Amino acid sequence: MTAAIEKPSFWTKIAYGFGSVAYGTKDAGLKYFLLLFYAQVVGMDARLVSLAILIALVFDAISDPIVGYWSDNFRSKWGRRHPFMYAAAIPVAVSYYFIWTPPEGWSDQALFWYIVVLAVTIRTFITVYETPSTALAPELTDNYDERSSILSYRYFFGWTGGNAMAVIAFALIFPAFVTVAYANGQFNPDAYAFYGLVGSLVIFSAIMISALGTHRYIPHLRQAPPKREMTLKMIFAEIYGTVASGSFFALFCASLLAFTASGLSAGLIFYFTTYFWGFTTEQIGAITLGVFFSAFIGGGLAPIVTRKLGKKRGALIVGLIAFIGAPLPIFLRLIDVLPANGTPEIFWIVLITNTLDVGLIICYQILAASMMADLVEQGEAKTGNRSEGLFFAAATFMRKFGEGFGIVIAGFILSAVGVAAGAQQGELSDETLWNLGAVYVPVILGLFLTVIGIISFYKIDRTKHEETLRELTARKSASR
């Protein structure tokens, strides 16, 4: 009996899930702060920052499937996954620190290449860690419901870990860096250097704790297939043959668009809270703190939705509610039905709606990730090989590329509506802010509603998954 058919213990779920704090911390920094930091604090053209991120995404398209395939076929005394996890810890932590400490006096062009090199390094090594680490989920359990449970821990820690860094930034770091020259510490470059140092230490610690915490399971995890002589053409042909199915492509395209919308939202969230809503640093910190409750909502709801509705139906229902609700407060402000900025009412409206909506989006993401895990057995039934790494390389790629591309879109939206580089709070005109909301709402809503349409083509449900498991069991019994 392998670990894949046992119910993982609570501590196993904790150790597995805690590893996503590394990805969450990296993600929160690059999604929420990077564009704001380089465009408004450093003073770069937002389009150059977006272009640098876009170049890094191209490298992702190459590195993700390679790492996934490599970890599926890697042989070592530490198994297929853990050597990659350990190897990534130092490079990703060091490169993450340096992206927040750009050299002073460099031109926009020089800083552009600085961002490109570090963004590529960060994204490559987070792939080296995240893909093998996440791929442990279908190895630890093949149970339809348990996969949603174990991935709930993964997403809970990912969201709370990244969100904790944002809360720390607004509640502690930015206030500590208020000076005569910087009345708002959010615009002090030294604050981001300290933020980068704390974040790099958190990333390193999370990777090592998770790797060490799951290390004892190595003997019980699946081993690499027999060694074969493979050309590069054969490798990519095998990659395509493994993942090629209607359900995979439906989930892939839907998730890519969903993460693009998430990246767009994240890239502009602090523009909306700082400029559009005019919140104070303390109020922004409180709204960010609300995401902790969102993680509990999403993490607790996903296993229940899986049991009661099934993953696909649950994703459609939860996603539709969440996706329509996401831009709703901004739309209501555009048509002038919300209380004025500066009133307690507007703060509580944004806080409560954001907390609930993010909770539903987290639930949707967990269901989608669990749907990806169920594709592993479908791929095994078709090819005879277990390729968790490939499927979760696709998941890592969707998340990184989608969210990164969303930030690229955000940068071009800021330039298109006339948000000036280096503008402080209160310095943007009402017309600019209205245009920002008027462009954002239809773009984000269009992306989200397209997601709902595409994911309806996913075909694997509980019955189909259990049939595939029985077929695989019968094959193994017949081969003995």
Short mmCIF file of C-alpha atoms in Angstrom, two decimals:
data_model
loop_
_atom_site.label_atom_id
_atom_site.label_comp_id
_atom_site.label_asym_id
_atom_site.label_seq_id
_atom_site.Cartn_x
_atom_site.Cartn_y
_atom_site.Cartn_z
CA MET A 1 0.00 0.00 0.00
CA THR A 2 1.35 3.40 -0.91
CA ALA A 3 0.87 6.77 0.74
CA ALA A 4 -1.31 7.76 -2.17
CA ILE A 5 -4.30 5.72 -0.92
CA GLU A 6 -4.07 6.64 2.76
CA LYS A 7 -5.79 9.53 4.48
CA PRO A 8 -3.04 12.08 5.27
CA SER A 9 -2.75 13.05 8.92
CA PHE A 10 -3.40 16.54 10.21
CA TRP A 11 0.33 17.21 10.68
CA THR A 12 1.08 15.95 7.19
CA LYS A 13 -1.41 18.45 5.82
CA ILE A 14 0.17 21.20 7.93
CA ALA A 15 3.68 20.39 6.71
CA TYR A 16 2.55 20.11 3.09
CA GLY A 17 0.43 23.24 3.26
CA PHE A 18 2.95 25.43 5.09
CA GLY A 19 5.30 25.24 2.11
CA SER A 20 3.00 27.52 0.14
CA VAL A 21 3.90 30.39 2.49
CA ALA A 22 7.01 30.74 0.30
CA TYR A 23 4.98 31.07 -2.88
CA GLY A 24 2.42 33.30 -1.14
CA THR A 25 5.11 35.66 0.11
CA LYS A 26 6.75 35.87 -3.32
CA ASP A 27 3.36 36.24 -4.95
CA ALA A 28 2.14 39.00 -2.64
CA GLY A 29 5.29 41.01 -3.21
CA LEU A 30 5.39 40.72 -6.98
CA LYS A 31 1.62 41.09 -7.42
CA TYR A 32 0.76 43.80 -4.93
CA PHE A 33 3.89 45.87 -4.46
CA LEU A 34 6.32 45.49 -7.38
CA LEU A 35 4.47 47.70 -9.87
CA LEU A 36 3.65 50.28 -7.19
CA PHE A 37 7.23 50.26 -5.89
CA TYR A 38 9.01 50.75 -9.20
CA ALA A 39 6.41 53.11 -10.75
CA GLN A 40 5.47 55.31 -7.78
CA VAL A 41 8.46 55.00 -5.42
CA VAL A 42 11.42 54.52 -7.78
CA GLY A 43 9.71 56.57 -10.51
CA MET A 44 10.00 54.21 -13.48
CA ASP A 45 7.61 54.22 -16.41
CA ALA A 46 4.90 51.67 -15.51
CA ARG A 47 5.02 50.29 -19.05
CA LEU A 48 8.71 49.40 -18.67
CA VAL A 49 7.99 47.58 -15.40
CA SER A 50 5.19 45.67 -17.12
CA LEU A 51 7.42 44.79 -20.08
CA ALA A 52 10.11 43.44 -17.73
CA ILE A 53 7.51 41.22 -16.07
CA LEU A 54 6.27 40.05 -19.48
CA ILE A 55 9.78 38.97 -20.53
CA ALA A 56 10.10 36.96 -17.32
CA LEU A 57 6.81 35.24 -18.15
CA VAL A 58 8.24 33.99 -21.44
CA PHE A 59 10.95 32.16 -19.51
CA ASP A 60 8.21 30.65 -17.33
CA ALA A 61 6.63 29.10 -20.39
CA ILE A 62 9.89 27.21 -20.97
CA SER A 63 10.96 26.36 -17.43
CA ASP A 64 7.66 25.08 -16.00
CA PRO A 65 7.13 21.97 -18.16
CA ILE A 66 10.85 21.17 -18.03
CA VAL A 67 10.90 21.21 -14.22
CA GLY A 68 7.66 19.22 -14.05
CA TYR A 69 8.92 16.52 -16.40
CA TRP A 70 12.33 16.46 -14.75
CA SER A 71 10.90 15.96 -11.26
CA ASP A 72 8.59 13.18 -12.51
CA ASN A 73 11.61 11.26 -13.81
CA PHE A 74 14.30 12.25 -11.27
CA ARG A 75 16.10 9.54 -9.30
CA SER A 76 17.88 10.10 -6.02
CA LYS A 77 18.04 8.69 -2.50
CA TRP A 78 15.70 11.55 -1.55
CA GLY A 79 13.10 10.62 -4.16
CA ARG A 80 11.72 12.65 -7.06
CA ARG A 81 10.55 15.86 -5.39
CA HIS A 82 12.62 16.81 -2.34
CA PRO A 83 16.00 17.47 -4.02
CA PHE A 84 14.34 20.25 -6.05
CA MET A 85 12.69 21.71 -2.97
CA TYR A 86 15.95 21.92 -1.05
CA ALA A 87 17.91 23.26 -4.04
CA ALA A 88 15.55 26.22 -4.55
CA ALA A 89 15.58 27.62 -1.01
CA ILE A 90 18.65 29.88 -1.11
CA PRO A 91 18.47 31.15 -4.74
CA VAL A 92 14.84 32.23 -4.55
CA ALA A 93 15.30 33.91 -1.15
CA VAL A 94 18.42 35.85 -2.20
CA SER A 95 17.01 37.02 -5.54
CA TYR A 96 13.76 38.09 -3.84
CA TYR A 97 15.70 40.35 -1.48
CA PHE A 98 17.64 42.07 -4.24
CA ILE A 99 14.59 42.92 -6.35
CA TRP A 100 13.54 45.30 -3.55
CA THR A 101 16.95 46.99 -3.33
CA PRO A 102 17.61 48.43 -6.81
CA PRO A 103 20.84 50.44 -7.27
CA GLU A 104 20.46 54.19 -6.87
CA GLY A 105 21.00 56.51 -9.83
CA TRP A 106 20.40 53.92 -12.54
CA SER A 107 18.48 54.89 -15.66
CA ASP A 108 15.06 53.41 -16.46
CA GLN A 109 16.69 51.20 -19.10
CA ALA A 110 19.27 49.83 -16.65
CA LEU A 111 16.59 49.23 -14.02
CA PHE A 112 14.49 47.50 -16.65
CA TRP A 113 17.18 44.85 -17.17
CA TYR A 114 17.75 44.66 -13.41
CA ILE A 115 14.10 43.72 -12.96
CA VAL A 116 14.20 41.27 -15.88
CA VAL A 117 17.20 39.33 -14.52
CA LEU A 118 15.87 39.13 -10.97
CA ALA A 119 12.28 38.40 -12.00
CA VAL A 120 13.46 35.53 -14.23
CA THR A 121 15.63 34.18 -11.39
CA ILE A 122 12.84 34.41 -8.82
CA ARG A 123 10.24 32.83 -11.09
CA THR A 124 12.57 30.04 -12.24
CA PHE A 125 13.59 28.98 -8.75
CA ILE A 126 10.09 29.31 -7.33
CA THR A 127 9.13 26.86 -10.10
CA VAL A 128 11.96 24.54 -9.04
CA TYR A 129 10.39 24.53 -5.56
CA GLU A 130 6.65 24.96 -6.11
CA THR A 131 6.03 22.43 -8.88
CA PRO A 132 7.59 19.40 -7.13
CA SER A 133 6.21 20.54 -3.77
CA THR A 134 2.64 20.95 -5.01
CA ALA A 135 2.87 17.68 -6.96
CA LEU A 136 3.04 15.84 -3.65
CA ALA A 137 -0.76 16.29 -3.25
CA PRO A 138 -1.91 13.48 -5.59
CA GLU A 139 0.93 11.31 -4.25
CA LEU A 140 -0.25 11.72 -0.67
CA THR A 141 -3.89 10.83 -1.42
CA ASP A 142 -5.98 9.67 -4.36
CA ASN A 143 -9.28 10.20 -2.53
CA TYR A 144 -11.66 12.60 -4.34
CA ASP A 145 -12.65 14.49 -1.16
CA GLU A 146 -9.28 14.34 0.62
CA ARG A 147 -7.58 16.10 -2.28
CA SER A 148 -9.77 19.15 -1.73
CA SER A 149 -8.98 18.92 1.97
CA ILE A 150 -5.19 18.75 1.62
CA LEU A 151 -5.18 21.48 -1.03
CA SER A 152 -7.29 23.64 1.28
CA TYR A 153 -4.31 23.66 3.65
CA ARG A 154 -2.04 24.57 0.76
CA TYR A 155 -4.14 27.53 -0.31
CA PHE A 156 -4.89 28.59 3.25
CA PHE A 157 -1.21 28.94 4.08
CA GLY A 158 -0.42 30.47 0.69
CA TRP A 159 -2.98 33.23 1.13
CA THR A 160 -2.37 33.84 4.84
CA GLY A 161 1.40 33.78 4.43
CA GLY A 162 1.40 36.28 1.60
CA ASN A 163 -1.27 38.36 3.28
CA ALA A 164 0.68 38.41 6.54
CA MET A 165 3.53 40.11 4.72
CA ALA A 166 1.15 42.76 3.36
CA VAL A 167 -0.32 43.32 6.83
CA ILE A 168 3.16 43.58 8.34
CA ALA A 169 4.06 46.10 5.66
CA PHE A 170 1.09 48.37 6.33
CA ALA A 171 0.82 47.87 10.08
CA LEU A 172 4.52 47.89 11.02
CA ILE A 173 7.02 48.55 8.23
CA PHE A 174 5.49 51.55 6.46
CA PRO A 175 4.61 53.40 9.71
CA ALA A 176 8.15 52.77 10.99
CA PHE A 177 9.62 54.44 7.90
CA VAL A 178 7.67 57.69 8.10
CA THR A 179 10.17 60.58 7.95
CA VAL A 180 10.16 64.31 7.32
CA ALA A 181 10.79 63.59 3.63
CA TYR A 182 8.17 60.79 3.50
CA ALA A 183 4.95 61.62 5.34
CA ASN A 184 3.61 58.26 4.13
CA GLY A 185 6.12 55.45 4.71
CA GLN A 186 4.53 53.57 1.80
CA PHE A 187 6.60 55.81 -0.50
CA ASN A 188 9.93 55.44 1.33
CA PRO A 189 12.38 53.21 -0.62
CA ASP A 190 14.06 52.07 2.61
CA ALA A 191 10.77 50.50 3.72
CA TYR A 192 10.83 48.16 0.74
CA ALA A 193 14.43 47.12 1.39
CA PHE A 194 13.41 46.01 4.87
CA TYR A 195 10.26 44.39 3.48
CA GLY A 196 12.43 42.42 1.03
CA LEU A 197 14.73 41.23 3.82
CA VAL A 198 11.84 39.98 5.95
CA GLY A 199 10.20 38.36 2.93
CA SER A 200 13.36 36.53 1.88
CA LEU A 201 13.79 35.08 5.36
CA VAL A 202 10.15 33.94 5.40
CA ILE A 203 10.53 32.29 1.97
CA PHE A 204 13.66 30.39 2.99
CA SER A 205 12.11 29.24 6.28
CA ALA A 206 8.86 28.07 4.69
CA ILE A 207 10.63 26.00 2.04
CA MET A 208 12.91 24.31 4.55
CA ILE A 209 10.17 23.64 7.11
CA SER A 210 7.90 22.05 4.50
CA ALA A 211 10.68 20.03 2.87
CA LEU A 212 11.92 18.73 6.22
CA GLY A 213 8.36 18.17 7.46
CA THR A 214 7.51 15.88 4.54
CA HIS A 215 10.96 14.30 4.21
CA ARG A 216 9.99 11.17 6.17
CA TYR A 217 7.40 10.28 3.52
CA ILE A 218 10.01 9.90 0.78
CA PRO A 219 10.19 6.06 1.02
CA HIS A 220 6.38 5.87 0.64
CA LEU A 221 6.09 8.21 -2.36
CA ARG A 222 5.99 6.95 -5.92
CA GLN A 223 9.31 6.31 -7.62
CA ALA A 224 10.46 7.48 -11.03
CA PRO A 225 9.60 5.23 -14.01
CA PRO A 226 12.30 3.00 -15.54
CA LYS A 227 15.12 4.95 -17.15
CA ARG A 228 14.76 5.48 -20.88
CA GLU A 229 16.79 7.06 -23.66
CA MET A 230 14.81 10.15 -24.64
CA THR A 231 15.46 12.88 -27.18
CA LEU A 232 14.18 16.42 -26.63
CA LYS A 233 11.52 15.85 -29.30
CA MET A 234 10.37 12.67 -27.58
CA ILE A 235 10.22 14.44 -24.22
CA PHE A 236 7.94 17.20 -25.48
CA ALA A 237 5.84 14.66 -27.40
CA GLU A 238 5.39 12.71 -24.17
CA ILE A 239 4.51 15.90 -22.28
CA TYR A 240 1.82 16.71 -24.84
CA GLY A 241 0.50 13.15 -24.92
CA THR A 242 0.16 13.12 -21.14
CA VAL A 243 -1.82 16.33 -20.75
CA ALA A 244 -3.75 16.35 -24.03
CA SER A 245 -7.42 16.05 -23.13
CA GLY A 246 -10.50 18.24 -23.35
CA SER A 247 -10.79 18.48 -19.57
CA PHE A 248 -7.16 19.52 -19.18
CA PHE A 249 -7.36 22.23 -21.81
CA ALA A 250 -10.65 23.53 -20.41
CA LEU A 251 -9.18 23.77 -16.91
CA PHE A 252 -5.89 25.16 -18.23
CA CYS A 253 -7.50 27.97 -20.24
CA ALA A 254 -10.05 28.81 -17.54
CA SER A 255 -7.40 28.94 -14.83
CA LEU A 256 -5.05 30.99 -16.99
CA LEU A 257 -7.77 33.63 -17.46
CA ALA A 258 -8.81 33.46 -13.79
CA PHE A 259 -5.25 34.06 -12.63
CA THR A 260 -4.87 36.86 -15.19
CA ALA A 261 -7.88 38.53 -13.60
CA SER A 262 -6.37 37.89 -10.17
CA GLY A 263 -3.08 39.46 -11.23
CA LEU A 264 -4.85 42.48 -12.70
CA SER A 265 -6.81 42.93 -9.49
CA ALA A 266 -3.72 42.50 -7.34
CA GLY A 267 -1.65 44.89 -9.46
CA LEU A 268 -4.23 47.63 -8.97
CA ILE A 269 -5.56 46.86 -5.49
CA PHE A 270 -3.35 49.36 -3.68
CA TYR A 271 -3.98 51.94 -6.41
CA PHE A 272 -7.69 51.61 -5.67
CA THR A 273 -7.32 51.60 -1.88
CA THR A 274 -4.76 54.44 -1.86
CA TYR A 275 -6.04 56.72 -4.64
CA PHE A 276 -9.58 55.63 -5.64
CA TRP A 277 -10.97 55.10 -2.13
CA GLY A 278 -8.53 57.42 -0.37
CA PHE A 279 -7.98 55.11 2.60
CA THR A 280 -5.30 55.71 5.21
CA THR A 281 -2.39 53.31 5.69
CA GLU A 282 -4.12 51.92 8.78
CA GLN A 283 -7.37 51.34 6.88
CA ILE A 284 -5.54 49.60 4.03
CA GLY A 285 -3.83 47.42 6.63
CA ALA A 286 -7.23 46.51 8.11
CA ILE A 287 -8.63 45.59 4.68
CA THR A 288 -5.55 43.48 4.05
CA LEU A 289 -6.01 41.88 7.47
CA GLY A 290 -9.51 40.87 6.39
CA VAL A 291 -7.96 38.44 3.91
CA PHE A 292 -6.98 36.26 6.89
CA PHE A 293 -10.69 35.68 7.44
CA SER A 294 -11.06 35.14 3.69
CA ALA A 295 -8.55 32.28 3.89
CA PHE A 296 -10.61 30.62 6.64
CA ILE A 297 -13.79 31.09 4.58
CA GLY A 298 -12.28 29.67 1.39
CA GLY A 299 -10.31 26.90 3.08
CA GLY A 300 -13.30 25.76 5.15
CA LEU A 301 -15.82 26.05 2.33
CA ALA A 302 -13.96 24.10 -0.39
CA PRO A 303 -14.18 20.60 1.20
CA ILE A 304 -17.88 21.18 2.00
CA VAL A 305 -18.63 22.29 -1.57
CA THR A 306 -16.74 19.25 -2.89
CA ARG A 307 -18.86 16.87 -0.81
CA LYS A 308 -22.20 18.59 -1.42
CA LEU A 309 -21.95 19.82 -5.01
CA GLY A 310 -18.89 18.20 -6.56
CA LYS A 311 -15.87 20.15 -7.77
CA LYS A 312 -17.02 21.31 -11.20
CA ARG A 313 -20.54 22.33 -10.19
CA GLY A 314 -19.21 23.96 -7.05
CA ALA A 315 -16.60 25.89 -9.03
CA LEU A 316 -19.27 27.17 -11.42
CA ILE A 317 -21.62 28.33 -8.65
CA VAL A 318 -19.00 29.74 -6.27
CA GLY A 319 -17.03 31.28 -9.13
CA LEU A 320 -20.06 33.04 -10.63
CA ILE A 321 -20.95 34.66 -7.29
CA ALA A 322 -17.34 35.64 -6.55
CA PHE A 323 -16.55 36.93 -10.02
CA ILE A 324 -19.60 39.17 -10.31
CA GLY A 325 -19.00 40.49 -6.79
CA ALA A 326 -15.33 41.35 -7.32
CA PRO A 327 -15.76 44.64 -9.25
CA LEU A 328 -19.16 45.50 -7.74
CA PRO A 329 -18.08 48.18 -5.20
CA ILE A 330 -16.07 50.03 -7.87
CA PHE A 331 -19.02 49.88 -10.28
CA LEU A 332 -21.37 51.24 -7.60
CA ARG A 333 -18.95 54.11 -6.95
CA LEU A 334 -18.83 54.91 -10.67
CA ILE A 335 -22.62 55.30 -10.76
CA ASP A 336 -22.49 57.34 -7.53
CA VAL A 337 -24.59 55.22 -5.17
CA LEU A 338 -21.99 54.64 -2.43
CA PRO A 339 -21.18 56.93 0.52
CA ALA A 340 -18.44 59.51 -0.02
CA ASN A 341 -14.77 58.81 0.60
CA GLY A 342 -13.66 59.57 4.12
CA THR A 343 -16.84 58.27 5.75
CA PRO A 344 -16.80 55.23 8.08
CA GLU A 345 -19.50 53.59 5.95
CA ILE A 346 -17.40 53.36 2.79
CA PHE A 347 -14.54 51.75 4.70
CA TRP A 348 -16.79 49.04 6.17
CA ILE A 349 -18.50 48.39 2.83
CA VAL A 350 -15.17 47.81 1.08
CA LEU A 351 -13.74 45.79 3.99
CA ILE A 352 -16.71 43.40 4.26
CA THR A 353 -17.29 42.92 0.53
CA ASN A 354 -13.58 42.35 -0.13
CA THR A 355 -13.26 39.84 2.71
CA LEU A 356 -16.25 37.78 1.55
CA ASP A 357 -15.39 37.96 -2.13
CA VAL A 358 -11.75 36.94 -1.66
CA GLY A 359 -12.96 34.02 0.49
CA LEU A 360 -15.11 32.78 -2.39
CA ILE A 361 -12.27 33.25 -4.88
CA ILE A 362 -9.95 31.18 -2.63
CA CYS A 363 -12.62 28.47 -2.51
CA TYR A 364 -12.80 28.51 -6.32
CA GLN A 365 -9.00 28.24 -6.61
CA ILE A 366 -8.90 25.24 -4.27
CA LEU A 367 -11.61 23.47 -6.27
CA ALA A 368 -9.75 24.16 -9.53
CA ALA A 369 -6.47 22.84 -8.05
CA SER A 370 -8.24 19.71 -6.83
CA MET A 371 -9.72 19.25 -10.31
CA MET A 372 -6.17 19.38 -11.67
CA ALA A 373 -5.12 16.65 -9.20
CA ASP A 374 -7.90 14.41 -10.53
CA LEU A 375 -6.40 14.66 -14.01
CA VAL A 376 -3.31 12.75 -12.82
CA GLU A 377 -5.10 9.38 -12.86
CA GLN A 378 -6.67 10.16 -16.23
CA GLY A 379 -3.19 10.77 -17.61
CA GLU A 380 -1.90 7.56 -16.00
CA ALA A 381 -4.77 5.55 -17.52
CA LYS A 382 -3.89 6.93 -20.95
CA THR A 383 -0.08 6.69 -20.89
CA GLY A 384 0.77 4.27 -18.10
CA ASN A 385 2.96 6.89 -16.37
CA ARG A 386 2.32 8.90 -13.20
CA SER A 387 3.06 12.52 -14.10
CA GLU A 388 2.06 14.64 -11.10
CA GLY A 389 4.93 16.99 -11.81
CA LEU A 390 3.73 17.72 -15.33
CA PHE A 391 0.17 18.49 -14.29
CA PHE A 392 1.25 20.69 -11.41
CA ALA A 393 3.87 22.35 -13.60
CA ALA A 394 0.89 23.38 -15.71
CA ALA A 395 -0.83 24.61 -12.55
CA THR A 396 2.27 26.56 -11.49
CA PHE A 397 2.60 28.02 -14.98
CA MET A 398 -1.07 29.05 -15.09
CA ARG A 399 -0.77 30.78 -11.77
CA LYS A 400 2.53 32.55 -12.42
CA PHE A 401 1.92 33.47 -16.05
CA GLY A 402 -1.69 34.49 -15.50
CA GLU A 403 -1.02 36.64 -12.46
CA GLY A 404 2.11 38.10 -14.05
CA PHE A 405 0.27 38.91 -17.27
CA GLY A 406 -2.48 40.50 -15.20
CA ILE A 407 0.11 42.84 -13.70
CA VAL A 408 1.33 43.63 -17.22
CA ILE A 409 -2.22 44.62 -18.16
CA ALA A 410 -2.45 46.69 -14.98
CA GLY A 411 0.66 48.65 -15.93
CA PHE A 412 -0.72 49.52 -19.35
CA ILE A 413 -4.09 50.49 -17.87
CA LEU A 414 -2.34 52.90 -15.49
CA SER A 415 -0.51 54.52 -18.39
CA ALA A 416 -3.63 54.63 -20.56
CA VAL A 417 -5.74 56.47 -17.96
CA GLY A 418 -2.93 58.87 -17.08
CA VAL A 419 -1.72 57.78 -13.63
CA ALA A 420 1.56 59.71 -13.39
CA ALA A 421 4.72 57.98 -12.16
CA GLY A 422 5.61 59.17 -8.67
CA ALA A 423 2.12 60.57 -7.94
CA GLN A 424 1.36 60.77 -4.21
CA GLN A 425 -2.00 60.13 -2.56
CA GLY A 426 -4.45 62.92 -3.38
CA GLU A 427 -2.55 64.06 -6.48
CA LEU A 428 -4.67 62.23 -9.08
CA SER A 429 -7.64 64.04 -10.58
CA ASP A 430 -11.23 62.82 -10.19
CA GLU A 431 -11.37 62.25 -13.94
CA THR A 432 -8.29 60.02 -13.87
CA LEU A 433 -9.68 57.97 -10.99
CA TRP A 434 -13.09 57.62 -12.68
CA ASN A 435 -11.39 56.47 -15.89
CA LEU A 436 -9.34 53.95 -13.92
CA GLY A 437 -12.51 52.37 -12.52
CA ALA A 438 -14.36 52.61 -15.84
CA VAL A 439 -11.63 50.65 -17.65
CA TYR A 440 -11.06 48.14 -14.85
CA VAL A 441 -14.66 46.99 -14.29
CA PRO A 442 -15.49 45.69 -17.81
CA VAL A 443 -12.01 44.17 -18.28
CA ILE A 444 -12.04 42.22 -15.01
CA LEU A 445 -15.69 41.19 -15.40
CA GLY A 446 -15.12 40.04 -18.98
CA LEU A 447 -12.18 37.87 -17.92
CA PHE A 448 -14.07 36.29 -15.04
CA LEU A 449 -17.24 35.50 -16.99
CA THR A 450 -15.18 33.91 -19.77
CA VAL A 451 -13.66 31.64 -17.10
CA ILE A 452 -17.14 30.38 -16.17
CA GLY A 453 -17.94 29.60 -19.79
CA ILE A 454 -14.73 27.68 -20.42
CA ILE A 455 -14.63 25.60 -17.24
CA SER A 456 -18.05 24.15 -18.06
CA PHE A 457 -16.22 21.92 -20.59
CA TYR A 458 -14.34 20.06 -17.80
CA LYS A 459 -15.77 16.50 -17.70
CA ILE A 460 -14.31 14.66 -14.67
CA ASP A 461 -16.66 14.22 -11.72
CA ARG A 462 -16.67 11.93 -8.69
CA THR A 463 -18.09 8.97 -10.64
CA LYS A 464 -15.60 9.31 -13.49
CA HIS A 465 -12.68 9.65 -11.04
CA GLU A 466 -13.67 6.52 -9.12
CA GLU A 467 -14.09 4.57 -12.38
CA THR A 468 -10.55 5.56 -13.40
CA LEU A 469 -9.16 4.45 -10.02
CA ARG A 470 -10.88 1.06 -10.38
CA GLU A 471 -9.47 0.69 -13.91
CA LEU A 472 -5.93 1.44 -12.68
CA THR A 473 -6.30 -0.99 -9.78
CA ALA A 474 -7.48 -3.72 -12.17
CA ARG A 475 -4.51 -3.11 -14.46
CA LYS A 476 -2.04 -3.41 -11.57
CA SER A 477 -3.68 -6.62 -10.38
CA ALA A 478 -3.58 -8.12 -13.88
CA SER A 479 0.10 -7.27 -14.31
CA ARG A 480 1.19 -9.14 -11.17
#
